[in-house]
Short mmCIF file of C-alpha atoms and ligand atoms in Angstrom, two decimals:
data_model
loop_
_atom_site.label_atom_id
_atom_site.label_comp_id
_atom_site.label_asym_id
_atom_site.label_seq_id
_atom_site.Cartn_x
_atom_site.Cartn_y
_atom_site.Cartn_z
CA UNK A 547 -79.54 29.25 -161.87
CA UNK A 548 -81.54 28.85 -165.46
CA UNK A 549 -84.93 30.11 -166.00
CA UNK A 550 -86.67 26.63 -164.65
CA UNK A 551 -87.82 26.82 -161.61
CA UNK A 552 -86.24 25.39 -158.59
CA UNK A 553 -87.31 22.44 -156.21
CA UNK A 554 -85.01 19.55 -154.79
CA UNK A 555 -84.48 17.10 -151.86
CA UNK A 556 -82.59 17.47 -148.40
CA UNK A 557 -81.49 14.91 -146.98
CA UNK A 558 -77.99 13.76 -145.28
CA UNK A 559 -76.97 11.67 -146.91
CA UNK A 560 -78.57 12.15 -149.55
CA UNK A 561 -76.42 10.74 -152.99
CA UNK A 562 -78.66 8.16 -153.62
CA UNK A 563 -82.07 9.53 -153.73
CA UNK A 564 -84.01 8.50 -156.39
CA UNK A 565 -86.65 11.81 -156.13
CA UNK A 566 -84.13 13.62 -158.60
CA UNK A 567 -84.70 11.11 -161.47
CA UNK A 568 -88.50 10.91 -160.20
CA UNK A 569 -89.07 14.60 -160.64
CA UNK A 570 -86.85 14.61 -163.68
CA UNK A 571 -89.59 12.10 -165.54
CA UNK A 572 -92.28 13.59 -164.05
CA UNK A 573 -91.46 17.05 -165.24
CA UNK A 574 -90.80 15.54 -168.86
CA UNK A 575 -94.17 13.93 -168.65
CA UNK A 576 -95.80 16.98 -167.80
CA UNK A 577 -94.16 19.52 -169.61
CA UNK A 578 -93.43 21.42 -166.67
CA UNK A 579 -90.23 23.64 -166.60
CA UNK A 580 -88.59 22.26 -163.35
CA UNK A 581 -85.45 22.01 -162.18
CA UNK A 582 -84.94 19.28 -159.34
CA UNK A 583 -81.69 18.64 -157.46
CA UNK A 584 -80.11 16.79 -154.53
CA UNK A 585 -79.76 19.20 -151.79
CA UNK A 586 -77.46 17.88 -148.93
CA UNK A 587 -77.63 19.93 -145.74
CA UNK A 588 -75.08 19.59 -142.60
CA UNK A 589 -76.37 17.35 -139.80
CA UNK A 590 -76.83 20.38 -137.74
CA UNK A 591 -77.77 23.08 -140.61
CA UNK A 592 -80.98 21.82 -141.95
CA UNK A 593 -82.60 25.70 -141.68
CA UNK A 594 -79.85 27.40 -142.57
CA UNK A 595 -79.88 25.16 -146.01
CA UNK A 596 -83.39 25.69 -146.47
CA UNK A 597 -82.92 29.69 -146.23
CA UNK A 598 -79.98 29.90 -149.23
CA UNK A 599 -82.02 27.68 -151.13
CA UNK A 600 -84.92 30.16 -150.83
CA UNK A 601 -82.97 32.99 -151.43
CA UNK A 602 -81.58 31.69 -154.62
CA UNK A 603 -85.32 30.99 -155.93
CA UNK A 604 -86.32 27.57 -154.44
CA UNK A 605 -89.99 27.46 -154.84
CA UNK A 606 -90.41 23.99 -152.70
CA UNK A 607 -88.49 20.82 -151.66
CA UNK A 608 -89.12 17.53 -150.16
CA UNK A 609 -87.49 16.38 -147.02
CA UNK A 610 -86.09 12.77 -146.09
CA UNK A 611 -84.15 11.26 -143.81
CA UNK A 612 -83.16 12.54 -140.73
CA UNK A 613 -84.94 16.16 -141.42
CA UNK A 614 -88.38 15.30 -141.66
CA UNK A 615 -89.57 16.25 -137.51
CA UNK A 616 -87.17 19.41 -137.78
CA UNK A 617 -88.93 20.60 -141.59
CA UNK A 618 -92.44 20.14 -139.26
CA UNK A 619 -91.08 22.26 -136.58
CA UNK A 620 -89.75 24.82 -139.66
CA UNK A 621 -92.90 25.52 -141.09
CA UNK A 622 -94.74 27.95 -140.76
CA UNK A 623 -97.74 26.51 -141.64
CA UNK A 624 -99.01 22.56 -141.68
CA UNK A 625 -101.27 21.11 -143.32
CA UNK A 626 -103.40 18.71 -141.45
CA UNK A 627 -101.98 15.41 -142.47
CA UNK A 628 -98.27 16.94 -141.93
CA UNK A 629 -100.08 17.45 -138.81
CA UNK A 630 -101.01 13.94 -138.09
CA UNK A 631 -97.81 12.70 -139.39
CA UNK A 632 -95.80 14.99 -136.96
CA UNK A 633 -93.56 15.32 -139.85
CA UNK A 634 -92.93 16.76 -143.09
CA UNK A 635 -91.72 15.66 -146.46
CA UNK A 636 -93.00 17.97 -149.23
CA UNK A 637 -92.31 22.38 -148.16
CA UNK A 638 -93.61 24.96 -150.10
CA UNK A 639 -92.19 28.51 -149.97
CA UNK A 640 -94.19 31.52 -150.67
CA UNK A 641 -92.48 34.62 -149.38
CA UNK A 642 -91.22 34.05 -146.27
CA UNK A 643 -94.33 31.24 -145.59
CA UNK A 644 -93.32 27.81 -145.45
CA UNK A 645 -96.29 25.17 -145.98
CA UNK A 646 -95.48 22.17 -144.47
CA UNK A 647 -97.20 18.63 -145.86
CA UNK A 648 -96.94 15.13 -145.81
CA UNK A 649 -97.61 12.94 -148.51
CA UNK A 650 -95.76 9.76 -147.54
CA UNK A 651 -99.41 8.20 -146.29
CA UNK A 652 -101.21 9.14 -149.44
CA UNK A 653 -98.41 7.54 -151.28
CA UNK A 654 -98.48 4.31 -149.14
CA UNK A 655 -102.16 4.20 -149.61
CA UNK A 656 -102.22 5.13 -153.51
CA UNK A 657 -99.37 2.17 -153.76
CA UNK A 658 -101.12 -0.53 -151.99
CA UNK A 659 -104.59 0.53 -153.35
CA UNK A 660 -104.37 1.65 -156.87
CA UNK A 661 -100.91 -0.17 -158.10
CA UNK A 662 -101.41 -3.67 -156.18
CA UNK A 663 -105.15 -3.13 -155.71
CA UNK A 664 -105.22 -4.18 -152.06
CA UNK A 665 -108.52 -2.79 -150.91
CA UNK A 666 -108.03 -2.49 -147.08
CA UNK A 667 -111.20 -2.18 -145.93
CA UNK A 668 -111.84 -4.85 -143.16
CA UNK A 669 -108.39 -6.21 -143.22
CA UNK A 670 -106.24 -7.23 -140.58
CA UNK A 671 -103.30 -5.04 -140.55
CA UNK A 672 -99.86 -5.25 -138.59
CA UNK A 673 -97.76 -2.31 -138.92
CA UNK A 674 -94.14 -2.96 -137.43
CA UNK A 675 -91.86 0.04 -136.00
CA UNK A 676 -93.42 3.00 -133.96
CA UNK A 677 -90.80 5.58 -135.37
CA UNK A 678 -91.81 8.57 -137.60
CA UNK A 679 -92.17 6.46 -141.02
CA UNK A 680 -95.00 4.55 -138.46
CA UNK A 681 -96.57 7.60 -137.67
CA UNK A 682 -96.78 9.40 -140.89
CA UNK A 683 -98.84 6.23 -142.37
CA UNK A 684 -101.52 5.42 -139.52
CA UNK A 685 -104.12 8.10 -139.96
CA UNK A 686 -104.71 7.28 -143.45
CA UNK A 687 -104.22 3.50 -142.86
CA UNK A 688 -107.04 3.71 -140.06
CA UNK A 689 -109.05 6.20 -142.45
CA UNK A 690 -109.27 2.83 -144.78
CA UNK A 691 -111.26 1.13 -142.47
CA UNK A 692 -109.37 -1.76 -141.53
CA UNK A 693 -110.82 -4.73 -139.45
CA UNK A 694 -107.96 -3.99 -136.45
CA UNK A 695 -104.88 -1.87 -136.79
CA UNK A 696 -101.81 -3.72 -134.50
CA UNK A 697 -98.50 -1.52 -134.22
CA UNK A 698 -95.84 -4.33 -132.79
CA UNK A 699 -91.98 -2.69 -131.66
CA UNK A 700 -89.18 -3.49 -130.05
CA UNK A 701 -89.87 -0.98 -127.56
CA UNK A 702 -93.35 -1.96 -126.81
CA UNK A 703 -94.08 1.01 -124.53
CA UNK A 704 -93.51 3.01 -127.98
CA UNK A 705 -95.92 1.22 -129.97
CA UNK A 706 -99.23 1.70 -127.46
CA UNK A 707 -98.45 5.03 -127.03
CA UNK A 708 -98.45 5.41 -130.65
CA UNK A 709 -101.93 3.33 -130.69
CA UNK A 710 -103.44 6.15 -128.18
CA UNK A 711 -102.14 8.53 -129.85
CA UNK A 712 -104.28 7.29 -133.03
CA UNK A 713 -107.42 6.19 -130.98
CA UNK A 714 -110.03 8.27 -132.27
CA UNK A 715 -109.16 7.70 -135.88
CA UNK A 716 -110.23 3.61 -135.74
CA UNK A 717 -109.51 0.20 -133.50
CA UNK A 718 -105.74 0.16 -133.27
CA UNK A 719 -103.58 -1.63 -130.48
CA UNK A 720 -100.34 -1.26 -129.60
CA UNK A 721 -97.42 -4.03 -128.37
CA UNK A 722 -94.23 -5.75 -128.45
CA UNK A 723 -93.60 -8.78 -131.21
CA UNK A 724 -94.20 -11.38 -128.19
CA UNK A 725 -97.59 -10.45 -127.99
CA UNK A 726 -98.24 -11.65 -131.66
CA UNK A 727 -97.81 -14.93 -130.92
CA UNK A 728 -101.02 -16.93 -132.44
CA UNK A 729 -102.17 -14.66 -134.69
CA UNK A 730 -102.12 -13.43 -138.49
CA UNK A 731 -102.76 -11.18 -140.26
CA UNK A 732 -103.99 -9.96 -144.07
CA UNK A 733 -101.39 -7.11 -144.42
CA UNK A 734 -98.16 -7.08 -142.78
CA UNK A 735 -96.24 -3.58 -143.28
CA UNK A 736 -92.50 -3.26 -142.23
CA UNK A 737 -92.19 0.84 -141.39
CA UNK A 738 -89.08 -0.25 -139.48
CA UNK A 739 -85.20 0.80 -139.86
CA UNK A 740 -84.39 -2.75 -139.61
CA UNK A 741 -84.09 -3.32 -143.49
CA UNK A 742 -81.49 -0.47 -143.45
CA UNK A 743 -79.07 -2.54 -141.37
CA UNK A 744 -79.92 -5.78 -143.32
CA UNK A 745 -81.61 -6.80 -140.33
CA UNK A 746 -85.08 -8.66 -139.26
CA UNK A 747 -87.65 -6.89 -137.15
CA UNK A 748 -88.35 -10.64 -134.23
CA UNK A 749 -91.53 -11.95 -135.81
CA UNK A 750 -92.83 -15.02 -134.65
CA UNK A 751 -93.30 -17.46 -137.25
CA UNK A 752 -97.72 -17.69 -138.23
CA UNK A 753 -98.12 -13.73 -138.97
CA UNK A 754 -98.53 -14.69 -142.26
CA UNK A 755 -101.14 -16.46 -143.87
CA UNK A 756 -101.52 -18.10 -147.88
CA UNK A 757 -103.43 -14.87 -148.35
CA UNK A 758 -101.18 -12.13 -147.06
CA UNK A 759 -99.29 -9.42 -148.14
CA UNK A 760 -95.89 -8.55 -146.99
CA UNK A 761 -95.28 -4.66 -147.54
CA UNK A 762 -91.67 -3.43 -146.98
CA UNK A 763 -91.63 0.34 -146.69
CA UNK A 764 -87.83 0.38 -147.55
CA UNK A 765 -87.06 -0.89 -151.07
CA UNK A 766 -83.20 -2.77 -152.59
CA UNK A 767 -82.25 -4.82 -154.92
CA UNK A 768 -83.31 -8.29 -154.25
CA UNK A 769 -85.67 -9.10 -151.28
CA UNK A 770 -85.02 -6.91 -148.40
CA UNK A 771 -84.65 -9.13 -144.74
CA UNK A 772 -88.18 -8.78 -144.28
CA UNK A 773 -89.45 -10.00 -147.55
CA UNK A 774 -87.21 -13.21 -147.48
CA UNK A 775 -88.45 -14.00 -144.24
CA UNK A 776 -92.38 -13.46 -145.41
CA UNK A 777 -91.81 -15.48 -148.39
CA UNK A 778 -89.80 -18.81 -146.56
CA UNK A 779 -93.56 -18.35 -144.44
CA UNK A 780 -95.63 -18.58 -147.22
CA UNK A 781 -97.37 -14.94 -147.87
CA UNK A 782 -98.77 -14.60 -150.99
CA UNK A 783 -97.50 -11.39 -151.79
CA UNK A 784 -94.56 -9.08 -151.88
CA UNK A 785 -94.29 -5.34 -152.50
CA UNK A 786 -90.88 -3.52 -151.60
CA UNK A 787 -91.05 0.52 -151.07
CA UNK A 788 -90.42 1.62 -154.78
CA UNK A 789 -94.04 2.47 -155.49
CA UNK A 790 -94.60 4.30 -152.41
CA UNK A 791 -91.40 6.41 -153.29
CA UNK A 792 -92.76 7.50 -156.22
CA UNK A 793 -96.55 8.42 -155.28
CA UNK A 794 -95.22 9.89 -152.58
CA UNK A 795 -93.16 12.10 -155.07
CA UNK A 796 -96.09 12.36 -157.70
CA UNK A 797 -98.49 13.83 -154.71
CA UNK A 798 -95.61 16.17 -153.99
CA UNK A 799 -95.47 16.86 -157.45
CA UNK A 800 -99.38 17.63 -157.45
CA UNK A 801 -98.90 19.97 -154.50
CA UNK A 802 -96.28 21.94 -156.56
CA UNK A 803 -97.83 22.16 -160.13
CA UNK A 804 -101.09 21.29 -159.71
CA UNK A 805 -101.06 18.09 -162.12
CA UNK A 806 -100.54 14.73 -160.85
CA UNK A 807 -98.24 12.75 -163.13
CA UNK A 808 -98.50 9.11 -164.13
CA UNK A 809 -96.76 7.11 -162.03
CA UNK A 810 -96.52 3.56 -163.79
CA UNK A 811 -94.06 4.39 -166.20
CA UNK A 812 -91.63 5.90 -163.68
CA UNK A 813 -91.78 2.94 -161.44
CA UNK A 814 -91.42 0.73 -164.34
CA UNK A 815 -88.14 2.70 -165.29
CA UNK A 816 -87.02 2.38 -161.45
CA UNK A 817 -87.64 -1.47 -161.65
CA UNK A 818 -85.38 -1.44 -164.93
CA UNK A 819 -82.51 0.27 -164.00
CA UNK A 820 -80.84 -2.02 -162.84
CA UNK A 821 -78.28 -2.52 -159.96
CA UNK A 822 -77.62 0.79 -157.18
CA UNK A 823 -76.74 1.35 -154.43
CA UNK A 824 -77.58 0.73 -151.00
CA UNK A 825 -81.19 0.20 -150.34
CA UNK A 826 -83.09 3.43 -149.12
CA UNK A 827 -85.92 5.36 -148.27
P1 ATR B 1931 -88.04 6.34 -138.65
O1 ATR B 1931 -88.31 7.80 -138.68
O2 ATR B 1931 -87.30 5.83 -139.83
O3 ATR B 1931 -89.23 5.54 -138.34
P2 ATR B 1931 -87.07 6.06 -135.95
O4 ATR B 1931 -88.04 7.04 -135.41
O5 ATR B 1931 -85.67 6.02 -135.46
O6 ATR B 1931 -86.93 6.17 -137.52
O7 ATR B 1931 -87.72 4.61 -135.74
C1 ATR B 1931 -87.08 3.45 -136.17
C2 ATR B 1931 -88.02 2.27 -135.95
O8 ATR B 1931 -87.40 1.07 -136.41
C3 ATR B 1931 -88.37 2.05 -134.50
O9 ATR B 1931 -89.67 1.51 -134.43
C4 ATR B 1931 -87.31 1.02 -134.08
O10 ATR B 1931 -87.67 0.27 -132.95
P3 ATR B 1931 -87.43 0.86 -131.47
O11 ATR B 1931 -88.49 1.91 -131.25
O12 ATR B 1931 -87.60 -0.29 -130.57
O13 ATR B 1931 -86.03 1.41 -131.48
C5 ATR B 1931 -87.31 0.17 -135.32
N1 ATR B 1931 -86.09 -0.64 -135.52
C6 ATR B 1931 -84.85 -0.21 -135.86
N2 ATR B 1931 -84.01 -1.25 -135.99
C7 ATR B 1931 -84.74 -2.37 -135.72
C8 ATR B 1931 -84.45 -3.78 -135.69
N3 ATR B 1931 -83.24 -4.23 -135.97
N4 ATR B 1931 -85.45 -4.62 -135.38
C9 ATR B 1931 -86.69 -4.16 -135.08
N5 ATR B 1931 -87.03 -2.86 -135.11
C10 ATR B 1931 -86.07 -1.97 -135.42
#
């Protein structure tokens, strides 16, 4: 190991992560003396990785994909949006402490706020999936002080229980996609795995209006299923998952080093690289 000090991603699989050439920019644009690397850990060795990587100087990772519940159950301390989330993405180690924190909502938020200036104050948000990338976004959704919250799934039992769950923090309601029928909405966000398997979450047509957005959490080249299908219905807008990737990174890179790096030149580098690989997280 050089002198820089040492952070990194586990995931499995994890070849294709961008967070590596994130960090990499982000560090440059900083001047901070970092050293960021793809850490792949065995299906059934997540901790195990963690502790060598400690031991050999790791001063903090993120987490994706399928870690993130096991890094919440790992630290040893959390703060309270990791808390929310019931999940972790960003760990810091001090010793043997391990902060745990969660700064996929913040990025969300920072992404549809700041970089497509979506205020969502009084909207009409849908939020499709009730899986952990659901989760980890509806406190600080609700906290924006939305109009109504609706959670649709596949497993509708899923997405009310996910609505109770979030009760106290604003008016959300939980249900499957038959119960959208005849109705729209300003903000439709995909936090489903459908994407991954090229697949369509079963919208009825009419959630979209000539005003909407269409947000797809996952990101690829081209429109993702989702995207095509909100743009053959007329939304307004489209946003893919690239600039949530990287404010989710940037707040993790705050957490770290204490500076937050500016994130529209690394997403306009991610948007002109070209072809990759599959699409991803
Ligand atoms: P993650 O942590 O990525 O959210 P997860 O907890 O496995 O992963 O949740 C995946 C989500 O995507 C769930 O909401 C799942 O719906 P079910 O709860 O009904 O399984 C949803 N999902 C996966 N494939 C889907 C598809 N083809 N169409 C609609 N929803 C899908």
């Amino acid at each position: 190991m050089n002198d820089r000090q040492a952070y990194g991603v586990f995931g499995n699989p994890i070849g294709h992560s961008k967070s590596p050439l994130i960090h990499a920019a982000f560090a440059a644009q900083c001047g901070q003396a970092i050293d960021y690397r793809p850490l792949l850990a065995p299906l059934d060795g997540f901790a195990d990785s963690v502790a060598a990587f400690v031991a050999g100087g790791g001063r903090g990772a993120n987490v994706t994909v399928p870690f993130k519940e096991e890094a919440y159950r790992l630290a040893t301390r959390l703060t309270a949006r990791a808390e929310r989330a019931g999940a972790v993405n960003t760990l810091v180690f001090d010793g043997q402490a391990i902060l745990g924190d969660n700064t996929d909502g913040a990025g969300l938020l920072r992404d549809l706020t700041l970089n497509l200036t979506y205020p969502l104050a009084g909207r009409r948000i849908l939020l499709l999936g009730a899986g952990g990338a659901a989760r980890g976004v509806l406190a600080p959704l609700l906290d924006a002080a939305p109009d109504v919250l609706t959670i649709a799934n596949r497993t509708a039992t899923r997405a009310r229980g996910l609505a109770h769950d979030f009760a106290a923090h604003g008016t959300v309601v939980g249900g499957g996609y038959d119960e959208l029928a005849g109705q729209s909405f300003d903000l439709v966000i995909n936090a489903t795995a459908a994407s991954l398997g090229g697949e369509l979450p079963p919208l009825p047509g009419g959630v979209f209006h000539a005003g909407s957005l269409a947000y797809d959490m996952m990101y690829g080249q081209g429109d993702t299923p989702f995207l095509a299908f909100a743009r053959r219905q007329g939304a307004a807008r489209l946003a893919d998952g690239l600039g949530m990737l990287v404010e989710q990174a940037a707040e993790a890179f705050r957490v770290w080093r204490g500076v937050h790096p500016d994130t529209a030149p690394v997403i306009a580098m991610l948007r002109n690289s070209g072809p990759d690989g599959d699409p991803a997280r």
